[in-house]
Amino acid sequence: MSCLRPGEIYDYLEKEMAGDQRAKVEEHLKSCSRCQEALLRRQALLEGLNRLPRLEPPQEFARQVMSGLPELSPKKIWVVAAAGGLYLLFNLTIVFWVLATRLKVMSWTWEILKHIFTLALDISRLIFLGFKYLQALVKSFSLSGKVIINFLANLLPPAVTLALFLLGIFLSIAMAFCLIKNLKLSERS
Amino acid sequence: MNKKNHKMVENEDKSYVRRCLRGERQAFEFIVRKYQTPLLNYFFRMIQERELSLEMTQEVFLRAYANLHTYKENFQFSTWLFRIASNLLIDYWRKKKLPLVFLDAQVDDDQHAPLQLPDLEPSAAEQYERKITMENLSRAISRLPENLRELFILRHINDFSYEEIARIKNLPVGTVKNRVFQAKELIRALLEET
């Protein structure tokens, strides 16, 4: 083996050399004083580097870093996830649209979408009307209740009125209970 | 560090990162305590100002924490962290308007044709060893060109492997190895001058 190149010396010292090559180098070093000298010089340099003092941070440094950290709120992650989801949905819509156009299924796709939209609109109208009628019903009940209470209050002493009112509530609950029970019975039969 | 220990350290880092992402803020303190000294020494050897190095170390942790969700587990956490540090250093030099020597600038990468260095007589080895005082060595490192110094520090101060440095700096392993070699030979030459 010829004399070692500086790169090979570092590879040998830093254990960056394969086993067989390493053995050859060791064999050569036994007989070559020039390479031994070159190796010693570089070894001294590497040892010097290992002995270099390391700077230590102040004791409170880690705490200082921790106190300066921003809030890594899970919300932020959710916002990112939601944005990602919306973006994906948008892309899927585009892909679906392109595919539908290419496959010439656009007409029936459009029909389906139209029907879904009309259905959603009808359901919304129904819910709105339902609320409207319910509101009117509640209002009429409260008005008739007020009329009856006022009538009874004028006609009867307050204690009797209150007793009758409570009795009315009790009878209403009992009637509702019976109705529900009957309904359940008829379902079973 | 052997391969098994290396793997354990890597897994430990990843588990801290996962805990941080689950909202366990205190897990990040383990990361800070583990990497504060290597990062501080990296900056200090590069800019030679203690207070500024501390500030930059803190900034690396802030950036890392804010971008923790972008960390991908198929990368080593330490290389990811040092890549942030390296980018911060580039920003710093840009702001200071120092002449940047880019890592991909043309340099002679042939380690088989090393720099022209004075060759010592065999008897001078002991004398040479005496010249390697800590002060001389620190001064010699600080006189290295930035493009060589950074790679040299990552290798011999931060103990990264050539492959890890290549990932941090996004350079071919061969290039990293040759640049580190050049840095060592330059330091040797500078020490011999003293």
mmCIF file of C-alpha atoms in Angstrom:
data_model
loop_
_atom_site.group_PDB
_atom_site.id
_atom_site.type_symbol
_atom_site.label_atom_id
_atom_site.label_comp_id
_atom_site.label_asym_id
_atom_site.label_seq_id
_atom_site.Cartn_x
_atom_site.Cartn_y
_atom_site.Cartn_z
ATOM 1 C CA MET A 1 0.000 0.000 0.000
ATOM 2 C CA SER A 2 1.251 3.491 -0.896
ATOM 3 C CA CYS A 3 1.463 6.341 1.617
ATOM 4 C CA LEU A 4 -1.798 7.592 3.090
ATOM 5 C CA ARG A 5 -3.565 10.624 1.711
ATOM 6 C CA PRO A 6 -4.709 13.232 4.299
ATOM 7 C CA GLY A 7 -8.366 12.383 3.576
ATOM 8 C CA GLU A 8 -7.687 8.720 4.301
ATOM 9 C CA ILE A 9 -5.993 9.614 7.578
ATOM 10 C CA TYR A 10 -9.086 11.494 8.752
ATOM 11 C CA ASP A 11 -11.344 8.655 7.587
ATOM 12 C CA TYR A 12 -9.215 6.247 9.609
ATOM 13 C CA LEU A 13 -9.206 8.436 12.729
ATOM 14 C CA GLU A 14 -12.919 9.216 12.569
ATOM 15 C CA LYS A 15 -13.814 5.556 11.929
ATOM 16 C CA GLU A 16 -15.293 6.362 8.562
ATOM 17 C CA MET A 17 -13.348 3.582 6.901
ATOM 18 C CA ALA A 18 -14.483 0.050 6.035
ATOM 19 C CA GLY A 19 -12.930 -2.847 7.986
ATOM 20 C CA ASP A 20 -10.712 -4.284 5.248
ATOM 21 C CA GLN A 21 -9.379 -0.857 4.262
ATOM 22 C CA ARG A 22 -8.741 -0.129 7.926
ATOM 23 C CA ALA A 23 -6.662 -3.270 8.283
ATOM 24 C CA LYS A 24 -4.566 -2.269 5.246
ATOM 25 C CA VAL A 25 -3.976 1.193 6.723
ATOM 26 C CA GLU A 26 -2.897 -0.306 10.044
ATOM 27 C CA GLU A 27 -0.533 -2.623 8.265
ATOM 28 C CA HIS A 28 1.006 0.278 6.371
ATOM 29 C CA LEU A 29 1.308 2.438 9.476
ATOM 30 C CA LYS A 30 3.457 -0.211 11.156
ATOM 31 C CA SER A 31 6.200 0.302 8.629
ATOM 32 C CA CYS A 32 5.864 3.967 7.541
ATOM 33 C CA SER A 33 7.156 6.566 9.973
ATOM 34 C CA ARG A 34 6.138 9.441 7.685
ATOM 35 C CA CYS A 35 2.486 8.338 7.717
ATOM 36 C CA GLN A 36 2.690 7.721 11.472
ATOM 37 C CA GLU A 37 3.828 11.312 11.907
ATOM 38 C CA ALA A 38 1.074 12.648 9.635
ATOM 39 C CA LEU A 39 -1.474 10.609 11.575
ATOM 40 C CA LEU A 40 -0.227 11.832 14.947
ATOM 41 C CA ARG A 41 -0.519 15.443 13.873
ATOM 42 C CA ARG A 42 -4.087 15.014 12.717
ATOM 43 C CA GLN A 43 -4.955 12.962 15.765
ATOM 44 C CA ALA A 44 -3.658 15.797 17.948
ATOM 45 C CA LEU A 45 -5.911 18.197 16.079
ATOM 46 C CA LEU A 46 -9.005 16.009 16.537
ATOM 47 C CA GLU A 47 -8.229 15.483 20.219
ATOM 48 C CA GLY A 48 -7.787 19.233 20.607
ATOM 49 C CA LEU A 49 -11.209 19.737 19.034
ATOM 50 C CA ASN A 50 -12.761 17.288 21.474
ATOM 51 C CA ARG A 51 -11.244 19.193 24.366
ATOM 52 C CA LEU A 52 -12.577 22.566 23.215
ATOM 53 C CA PRO A 53 -14.666 24.019 26.050
ATOM 54 C CA ARG A 54 -18.401 24.139 25.327
ATOM 55 C CA LEU A 55 -20.334 27.246 26.204
ATOM 56 C CA GLU A 56 -23.169 26.624 28.671
ATOM 57 C CA PRO A 57 -26.395 28.647 28.651
ATOM 58 C CA PRO A 58 -27.497 30.403 31.863
ATOM 59 C CA GLN A 59 -29.484 28.192 34.241
ATOM 60 C CA GLU A 60 -32.740 30.051 33.717
ATOM 61 C CA PHE A 61 -32.402 29.952 29.937
ATOM 62 C CA ALA A 62 -34.816 27.056 29.332
ATOM 63 C CA ARG A 63 -37.469 28.707 31.540
ATOM 64 C CA GLN A 64 -36.934 31.979 29.717
ATOM 65 C CA VAL A 65 -37.477 30.217 26.375
ATOM 66 C CA MET A 66 -40.593 28.481 27.672
ATOM 67 C CA SER A 67 -42.117 31.728 28.954
ATOM 68 C CA GLY A 68 -41.579 33.356 25.557
ATOM 69 C CA LEU A 69 -43.278 30.609 23.562
ATOM 70 C CA PRO A 70 -46.427 31.525 21.658
ATOM 71 C CA GLU A 71 -49.701 29.770 22.385
ATOM 72 C CA LEU A 72 -49.841 26.673 20.234
ATOM 73 C CA SER A 73 -53.589 26.385 20.447
ATOM 74 C CA PRO A 74 -55.265 23.239 19.182
ATOM 75 C CA LYS A 75 -57.763 25.683 17.653
ATOM 76 C CA LYS A 76 -55.112 26.739 15.184
ATOM 77 C CA ILE A 77 -54.647 23.123 14.165
ATOM 78 C CA TRP A 78 -58.416 22.738 13.753
ATOM 79 C CA VAL A 79 -58.590 25.859 11.648
ATOM 80 C CA VAL A 80 -55.833 24.458 9.445
ATOM 81 C CA ALA A 81 -57.618 21.092 9.275
ATOM 82 C CA ALA A 82 -60.950 22.763 8.414
ATOM 83 C CA ALA A 83 -59.279 24.879 5.737
ATOM 84 C CA GLY A 84 -57.649 21.736 4.367
ATOM 85 C CA GLY A 85 -61.011 19.943 4.377
ATOM 86 C CA LEU A 86 -62.720 22.764 2.529
ATOM 87 C CA TYR A 87 -59.904 22.875 0.023
ATOM 88 C CA LEU A 88 -60.239 19.123 -0.530
ATOM 89 C CA LEU A 89 -64.008 19.455 -0.946
ATOM 90 C CA PHE A 90 -63.494 22.219 -3.479
ATOM 91 C CA ASN A 91 -61.028 20.077 -5.422
ATOM 92 C CA LEU A 92 -63.363 17.085 -5.331
ATOM 93 C CA THR A 93 -66.201 19.238 -6.651
ATOM 94 C CA ILE A 94 -64.017 20.398 -9.522
ATOM 95 C CA VAL A 95 -62.943 16.827 -10.267
ATOM 96 C CA PHE A 96 -66.553 15.632 -10.083
ATOM 97 C CA TRP A 97 -67.649 18.447 -12.363
ATOM 98 C CA VAL A 98 -64.935 17.718 -14.926
ATOM 99 C CA LEU A 99 -65.657 13.987 -14.831
ATOM 100 C CA ALA A 100 -69.390 14.542 -15.152
ATOM 101 C CA THR A 101 -68.837 16.793 -18.185
ATOM 102 C CA ARG A 102 -66.436 14.359 -19.831
ATOM 103 C CA LEU A 103 -68.611 11.331 -19.212
ATOM 104 C CA LYS A 104 -71.641 13.198 -20.570
ATOM 105 C CA VAL A 105 -73.638 12.543 -17.432
ATOM 106 C CA MET A 106 -73.975 16.237 -16.812
ATOM 107 C CA SER A 107 -77.706 16.383 -17.617
ATOM 108 C CA TRP A 108 -78.866 13.822 -15.052
ATOM 109 C CA THR A 109 -76.283 15.033 -12.509
ATOM 110 C CA TRP A 110 -77.775 18.472 -12.871
ATOM 111 C CA GLU A 111 -81.298 17.072 -12.503
ATOM 112 C CA ILE A 112 -80.341 15.282 -9.285
ATOM 113 C CA LEU A 113 -78.750 18.422 -7.883
ATOM 114 C CA LYS A 114 -81.862 20.436 -8.850
ATOM 115 C CA HIS A 115 -84.170 17.966 -7.085
ATOM 116 C CA ILE A 116 -81.975 17.927 -3.985
ATOM 117 C CA PHE A 117 -82.044 21.702 -3.947
ATOM 118 C CA THR A 118 -85.858 21.827 -4.392
ATOM 119 C CA LEU A 119 -86.301 19.240 -1.643
ATOM 120 C CA ALA A 120 -84.073 21.218 0.722
ATOM 121 C CA LEU A 121 -86.067 24.358 -0.116
ATOM 122 C CA ASP A 122 -89.429 22.621 0.528
ATOM 123 C CA ILE A 123 -88.232 21.197 3.831
ATOM 124 C CA SER A 124 -87.013 24.642 4.886
ATOM 125 C CA ARG A 125 -90.415 26.139 3.963
ATOM 126 C CA LEU A 126 -92.211 23.406 5.896
ATOM 127 C CA ILE A 127 -90.080 23.964 8.984
ATOM 128 C CA PHE A 128 -90.652 27.712 8.712
ATOM 129 C CA LEU A 129 -94.427 27.288 8.365
ATOM 130 C CA GLY A 130 -94.480 24.784 11.213
ATOM 131 C CA PHE A 131 -92.783 27.302 13.479
ATOM 132 C CA LYS A 132 -95.137 30.028 12.340
ATOM 133 C CA TYR A 133 -98.272 27.943 13.123
ATOM 134 C CA LEU A 134 -96.844 26.747 16.405
ATOM 135 C CA GLN A 135 -96.186 30.324 17.399
ATOM 136 C CA ALA A 136 -99.769 31.286 16.482
ATOM 137 C CA LEU A 137 -101.145 28.290 18.398
ATOM 138 C CA VAL A 138 -99.154 29.141 21.521
ATOM 139 C CA LYS A 139 -100.281 32.747 21.243
ATOM 140 C CA SER A 140 -103.971 31.770 20.904
ATOM 141 C CA PHE A 141 -103.708 29.392 23.878
ATOM 142 C CA SER A 142 -102.090 32.028 26.047
ATOM 143 C CA LEU A 143 -104.743 34.590 25.041
ATOM 144 C CA SER A 144 -107.664 32.234 25.741
ATOM 145 C CA GLY A 145 -106.027 31.271 29.042
ATOM 146 C CA LYS A 146 -105.762 34.930 29.995
ATOM 147 C CA VAL A 147 -109.433 35.515 29.056
ATOM 148 C CA ILE A 148 -110.619 32.536 31.105
ATOM 149 C CA ILE A 149 -108.466 33.527 34.116
ATOM 150 C CA ASN A 150 -109.722 37.128 33.947
ATOM 151 C CA PHE A 151 -113.327 35.915 33.649
ATOM 152 C CA LEU A 152 -113.007 33.553 36.588
ATOM 153 C CA ALA A 153 -111.130 36.166 38.647
ATOM 154 C CA ASN A 154 -114.002 38.577 38.217
ATOM 155 C CA LEU A 155 -116.608 35.898 38.916
ATOM 156 C CA LEU A 156 -115.024 33.891 41.767
ATOM 157 C CA PRO A 157 -112.844 34.629 44.797
ATOM 158 C CA PRO A 158 -109.024 34.439 44.054
ATOM 159 C CA ALA A 159 -108.446 31.221 46.063
ATOM 160 C CA VAL A 160 -111.121 29.328 44.101
ATOM 161 C CA THR A 161 -109.710 30.691 40.827
ATOM 162 C CA LEU A 162 -106.229 29.423 41.708
ATOM 163 C CA ALA A 163 -107.626 26.029 42.732
ATOM 164 C CA LEU A 164 -109.547 25.746 39.464
ATOM 165 C CA PHE A 165 -106.460 26.793 37.489
ATOM 166 C CA LEU A 166 -104.331 24.102 39.187
ATOM 167 C CA LEU A 167 -107.082 21.546 38.645
ATOM 168 C CA GLY A 168 -107.162 22.519 34.965
ATOM 169 C CA ILE A 169 -103.397 21.917 34.650
ATOM 170 C CA PHE A 170 -103.694 18.583 36.447
ATOM 171 C CA LEU A 171 -106.574 17.459 34.188
ATOM 172 C CA SER A 172 -104.631 18.512 31.054
ATOM 173 C CA ILE A 173 -101.596 16.470 32.128
ATOM 174 C CA ALA A 174 -103.790 13.471 32.991
ATOM 175 C CA MET A 175 -105.531 13.695 29.631
ATOM 176 C CA ALA A 176 -102.208 13.902 27.759
ATOM 177 C CA PHE A 177 -100.958 10.876 29.739
ATOM 178 C CA CYS A 178 -104.079 8.831 28.862
ATOM 179 C CA LEU A 179 -103.803 9.787 25.214
ATOM 180 C CA ILE A 180 -100.129 8.707 25.031
ATOM 181 C CA LYS A 181 -100.971 5.446 26.822
ATOM 182 C CA ASN A 182 -103.819 4.717 24.406
ATOM 183 C CA LEU A 183 -101.603 5.471 21.459
ATOM 184 C CA LYS A 184 -98.969 3.000 22.730
ATOM 185 C CA LEU A 185 -101.633 0.332 23.303
ATOM 186 C CA SER A 186 -103.012 0.731 19.787
ATOM 187 C CA GLU A 187 -99.446 0.511 18.374
ATOM 188 C CA ARG A 188 -98.898 -2.814 20.153
ATOM 189 C CA SER A 189 -102.199 -4.278 18.984
ATOM 190 C CA MET B 1 -23.068 7.265 19.704
ATOM 191 C CA ASN B 2 -23.923 3.806 18.388
ATOM 192 C CA LYS B 3 -26.835 3.109 16.086
ATOM 193 C CA LYS B 4 -29.102 1.744 18.842
ATOM 194 C CA ASN B 5 -28.595 4.801 21.068
ATOM 195 C CA HIS B 6 -29.036 7.050 18.076
ATOM 196 C CA LYS B 7 -32.384 5.445 17.308
ATOM 197 C CA MET B 8 -33.459 5.759 20.948
ATOM 198 C CA VAL B 9 -32.606 9.471 21.007
ATOM 199 C CA GLU B 10 -34.507 9.950 17.762
ATOM 200 C CA ASN B 11 -37.597 8.183 19.112
ATOM 201 C CA GLU B 12 -37.387 10.167 22.330
ATOM 202 C CA ASP B 13 -37.389 13.428 20.340
ATOM 203 C CA LYS B 14 -40.347 12.289 18.277
ATOM 204 C CA SER B 15 -42.308 11.345 21.372
ATOM 205 C CA TYR B 16 -41.687 14.843 22.840
ATOM 206 C CA VAL B 17 -42.863 16.406 19.589
ATOM 207 C CA ARG B 18 -46.035 14.291 19.599
ATOM 208 C CA ARG B 19 -46.744 15.305 23.181
ATOM 209 C CA CYS B 20 -46.260 18.979 22.309
ATOM 210 C CA LEU B 21 -48.663 18.654 19.402
ATOM 211 C CA ARG B 22 -51.239 17.136 21.722
ATOM 212 C CA GLY B 23 -51.070 20.373 23.696
ATOM 213 C CA GLU B 24 -48.595 19.235 26.362
ATOM 214 C CA ARG B 25 -46.570 22.433 26.357
ATOM 215 C CA GLN B 26 -44.136 21.244 29.025
ATOM 216 C CA ALA B 27 -42.823 18.480 26.763
ATOM 217 C CA PHE B 28 -41.117 21.188 24.749
ATOM 218 C CA GLU B 29 -38.994 22.070 27.772
ATOM 219 C CA PHE B 30 -37.263 18.686 27.450
ATOM 220 C CA ILE B 31 -36.393 19.573 23.866
ATOM 221 C CA VAL B 32 -35.114 22.993 24.936
ATOM 222 C CA ARG B 33 -32.948 21.518 27.692
ATOM 223 C CA LYS B 34 -31.550 18.900 25.361
ATOM 224 C CA TYR B 35 -30.631 21.166 22.455
ATOM 225 C CA GLN B 36 -29.862 24.500 24.116
ATOM 226 C CA THR B 37 -26.124 23.786 24.534
ATOM 227 C CA PRO B 38 -25.488 22.355 21.022
ATOM 228 C CA LEU B 39 -27.374 25.249 19.427
ATOM 229 C CA LEU B 40 -25.670 27.865 21.568
ATOM 230 C CA ASN B 41 -22.240 26.487 20.674
ATOM 231 C CA TYR B 42 -23.144 26.328 16.998
ATOM 232 C CA PHE B 43 -24.104 30.013 16.985
ATOM 233 C CA PHE B 44 -21.249 31.064 19.219
ATOM 234 C CA ARG B 45 -18.635 29.441 16.989
ATOM 235 C CA MET B 46 -20.256 31.065 13.978
ATOM 236 C CA ILE B 47 -20.763 34.623 15.253
ATOM 237 C CA GLN B 48 -18.514 34.796 18.356
ATOM 238 C CA GLU B 49 -20.954 36.870 20.403
ATOM 239 C CA ARG B 50 -22.396 35.190 23.467
ATOM 240 C CA GLU B 51 -25.486 37.347 23.977
ATOM 241 C CA LEU B 52 -26.420 37.291 20.324
ATOM 242 C CA SER B 53 -25.890 33.520 20.246
ATOM 243 C CA LEU B 54 -28.286 33.160 23.181
ATOM 244 C CA GLU B 55 -30.870 35.306 21.399
ATOM 245 C CA MET B 56 -30.526 33.266 18.235
ATOM 246 C CA THR B 57 -30.804 30.007 20.165
ATOM 247 C CA GLN B 58 -34.028 31.268 21.712
ATOM 248 C CA GLU B 59 -35.299 32.322 18.295
ATOM 249 C CA VAL B 60 -34.653 28.825 16.921
ATOM 250 C CA PHE B 61 -36.805 27.330 19.681
ATOM 251 C CA LEU B 62 -39.563 29.864 19.037
ATOM 252 C CA ARG B 63 -39.571 29.108 15.324
ATOM 253 C CA ALA B 64 -39.450 25.383 15.954
ATOM 254 C CA TYR B 65 -42.369 25.541 18.391
ATOM 255 C CA ALA B 66 -44.502 27.671 16.103
ATOM 256 C CA ASN B 67 -43.830 25.321 13.173
ATOM 257 C CA LEU B 68 -43.881 22.042 15.045
ATOM 258 C CA HIS B 69 -46.934 20.885 13.070
ATOM 259 C CA THR B 70 -44.848 21.036 9.881
ATOM 260 C CA TYR B 71 -42.223 18.610 11.247
ATOM 261 C CA LYS B 72 -42.370 15.251 9.471
ATOM 262 C CA GLU B 73 -41.434 12.202 11.467
ATOM 263 C CA ASN B 74 -39.491 10.572 8.652
ATOM 264 C CA PHE B 75 -36.794 13.192 9.301
ATOM 265 C CA GLN B 76 -34.543 13.324 12.313
ATOM 266 C CA PHE B 77 -35.705 16.023 14.719
ATOM 267 C CA SER B 78 -32.142 17.270 15.389
ATOM 268 C CA THR B 79 -31.460 17.836 11.685
ATOM 269 C CA TRP B 80 -34.811 19.632 11.330
ATOM 270 C CA LEU B 81 -33.925 21.891 14.277
ATOM 271 C CA PHE B 82 -30.447 22.651 12.950
ATOM 272 C CA ARG B 83 -31.856 23.420 9.537
ATOM 273 C CA ILE B 84 -33.924 26.149 11.224
ATOM 274 C CA ALA B 85 -30.749 27.346 12.955
ATOM 275 C CA SER B 86 -28.810 27.394 9.704
ATOM 276 C CA ASN B 87 -31.544 29.380 7.943
ATOM 277 C CA LEU B 88 -31.634 31.828 10.839
ATOM 278 C CA LEU B 89 -27.904 32.324 10.477
ATOM 279 C CA ILE B 90 -28.275 33.013 6.759
ATOM 280 C CA ASP B 91 -30.986 35.608 7.559
ATOM 281 C CA TYR B 92 -28.684 37.195 10.118
ATOM 282 C CA TRP B 93 -25.836 37.497 7.651
ATOM 283 C CA ARG B 94 -28.150 38.909 5.023
ATOM 284 C CA LYS B 95 -29.415 41.552 7.456
ATOM 285 C CA LYS B 96 -25.875 42.408 8.465
ATOM 286 C CA LYS B 97 -25.090 42.586 4.769
ATOM 287 C CA LEU B 98 -22.006 40.497 5.217
ATOM 288 C CA PRO B 99 -20.585 39.079 2.011
ATOM 289 C CA LEU B 100 -22.150 35.644 1.865
ATOM 290 C CA VAL B 101 -20.119 32.779 0.564
ATOM 291 C CA PHE B 102 -22.692 30.351 -0.720
ATOM 292 C CA LEU B 103 -22.204 26.719 0.066
ATOM 293 C CA ASP B 104 -22.668 25.779 -3.531
ATOM 294 C CA ALA B 105 -19.935 28.203 -4.616
ATOM 295 C CA GLN B 106 -17.147 26.619 -6.568
ATOM 296 C CA VAL B 107 -14.371 25.332 -4.376
ATOM 297 C CA ASP B 108 -11.869 22.663 -5.011
ATOM 298 C CA ASP B 109 -13.537 19.599 -3.578
ATOM 299 C CA ASP B 110 -10.785 17.141 -4.288
ATOM 300 C CA GLN B 111 -9.489 15.889 -0.986
ATOM 301 C CA HIS B 112 -6.839 13.929 -2.790
ATOM 302 C CA ALA B 113 -5.219 17.165 -3.832
ATOM 303 C CA PRO B 114 -5.152 19.011 -0.517
ATOM 304 C CA LEU B 115 -4.204 22.581 0.144
ATOM 305 C CA GLN B 116 -0.571 23.584 -0.106
ATOM 306 C CA LEU B 117 0.499 23.171 3.459
ATOM 307 C CA PRO B 118 3.913 23.198 4.988
ATOM 308 C CA ASP B 119 4.951 19.659 5.752
ATOM 309 C CA LEU B 120 6.594 19.233 9.097
ATOM 310 C CA GLU B 121 9.625 17.178 9.809
ATOM 311 C CA PRO B 122 8.721 14.074 11.854
ATOM 312 C CA SER B 123 10.465 15.521 14.905
ATOM 313 C CA ALA B 124 8.169 18.548 14.880
ATOM 314 C CA ALA B 125 5.060 16.544 15.898
ATOM 315 C CA GLU B 126 5.448 17.165 19.595
ATOM 316 C CA GLN B 127 6.119 20.828 19.004
ATOM 317 C CA TYR B 128 2.950 20.959 16.891
ATOM 318 C CA GLU B 129 0.885 19.354 19.633
ATOM 319 C CA ARG B 130 1.945 22.101 22.000
ATOM 320 C CA LYS B 131 0.633 24.697 19.568
ATOM 321 C CA ILE B 132 -2.847 23.254 19.780
ATOM 322 C CA THR B 133 -3.933 25.318 22.735
ATOM 323 C CA MET B 134 -7.611 25.953 23.143
ATOM 324 C CA GLU B 135 -7.130 29.609 22.403
ATOM 325 C CA ASN B 136 -5.205 28.993 19.190
ATOM 326 C CA LEU B 137 -7.721 26.435 18.080
ATOM 327 C CA SER B 138 -10.697 28.740 18.717
ATOM 328 C CA ARG B 139 -8.960 31.522 16.843
ATOM 329 C CA ALA B 140 -8.162 29.256 13.923
ATOM 330 C CA ILE B 141 -11.812 28.093 13.711
ATOM 331 C CA SER B 142 -13.021 31.684 13.707
ATOM 332 C CA ARG B 143 -10.676 32.454 10.795
ATOM 333 C CA LEU B 144 -12.190 29.780 8.579
ATOM 334 C CA PRO B 145 -14.318 30.990 5.674
ATOM 335 C CA GLU B 146 -18.008 30.808 6.611
ATOM 336 C CA ASN B 147 -18.892 28.130 4.087
ATOM 337 C CA LEU B 148 -16.280 25.796 5.529
ATOM 338 C CA ARG B 149 -16.727 26.869 9.142
ATOM 339 C CA GLU B 150 -20.396 26.000 9.365
ATOM 340 C CA LEU B 151 -19.911 22.466 8.069
ATOM 341 C CA PHE B 152 -16.837 22.009 10.256
ATOM 342 C CA ILE B 153 -18.751 23.135 13.378
ATOM 343 C CA LEU B 154 -21.685 20.860 12.625
ATOM 344 C CA ARG B 155 -19.258 17.968 12.323
ATOM 345 C CA HIS B 156 -16.727 18.601 15.095
ATOM 346 C CA ILE B 157 -18.582 20.755 17.614
ATOM 347 C CA ASN B 158 -22.112 19.392 17.199
ATOM 348 C CA ASP B 159 -20.980 15.843 16.352
ATOM 349 C CA PHE B 160 -23.311 15.318 13.403
ATOM 350 C CA SER B 161 -22.459 12.622 10.894
ATOM 351 C CA TYR B 162 -21.608 13.643 7.329
ATOM 352 C CA GLU B 163 -25.001 12.281 6.195
ATOM 353 C CA GLU B 164 -26.851 14.364 8.783
ATOM 354 C CA ILE B 165 -24.968 17.523 7.789
ATOM 355 C CA ALA B 166 -25.798 16.800 4.162
ATOM 356 C CA ARG B 167 -29.495 16.711 5.125
ATOM 357 C CA ILE B 168 -29.268 19.908 7.182
ATOM 358 C CA LYS B 169 -27.519 21.846 4.435
ATOM 359 C CA ASN B 170 -29.128 20.065 1.516
ATOM 360 C CA LEU B 171 -25.764 19.203 -0.021
ATOM 361 C CA PRO B 172 -24.297 15.964 -1.364
ATOM 362 C CA VAL B 173 -22.483 13.914 1.286
ATOM 363 C CA GLY B 174 -19.264 13.942 -0.754
ATOM 364 C CA THR B 175 -19.272 17.738 -0.883
ATOM 365 C CA VAL B 176 -19.788 17.982 2.870
ATOM 366 C CA LYS B 177 -16.961 15.553 3.512
ATOM 367 C CA ASN B 178 -14.570 17.422 1.273
ATOM 368 C CA ARG B 179 -15.413 20.806 2.751
ATOM 369 C CA VAL B 180 -14.935 19.526 6.303
ATOM 370 C CA PHE B 181 -11.636 18.014 5.230
ATOM 371 C CA GLN B 182 -10.532 21.340 3.781
ATOM 372 C CA ALA B 183 -11.536 23.110 6.979
ATOM 373 C CA LYS B 184 -9.431 20.740 9.092
ATOM 374 C CA GLU B 185 -6.404 21.128 6.857
ATOM 375 C CA LEU B 186 -6.827 24.912 6.941
ATOM 376 C CA ILE B 187 -6.966 24.881 10.727
ATOM 377 C CA ARG B 188 -3.824 22.785 10.760
ATOM 378 C CA ALA B 189 -2.119 25.298 8.516
ATOM 379 C CA LEU B 190 -3.257 28.205 10.680
ATOM 380 C CA LEU B 191 -1.995 26.478 13.817
ATOM 381 C CA GLU B 192 1.341 25.828 12.231
ATOM 382 C CA GLU B 193 1.630 29.518 11.335
ATOM 383 C CA THR B 194 1.406 30.495 15.017
#
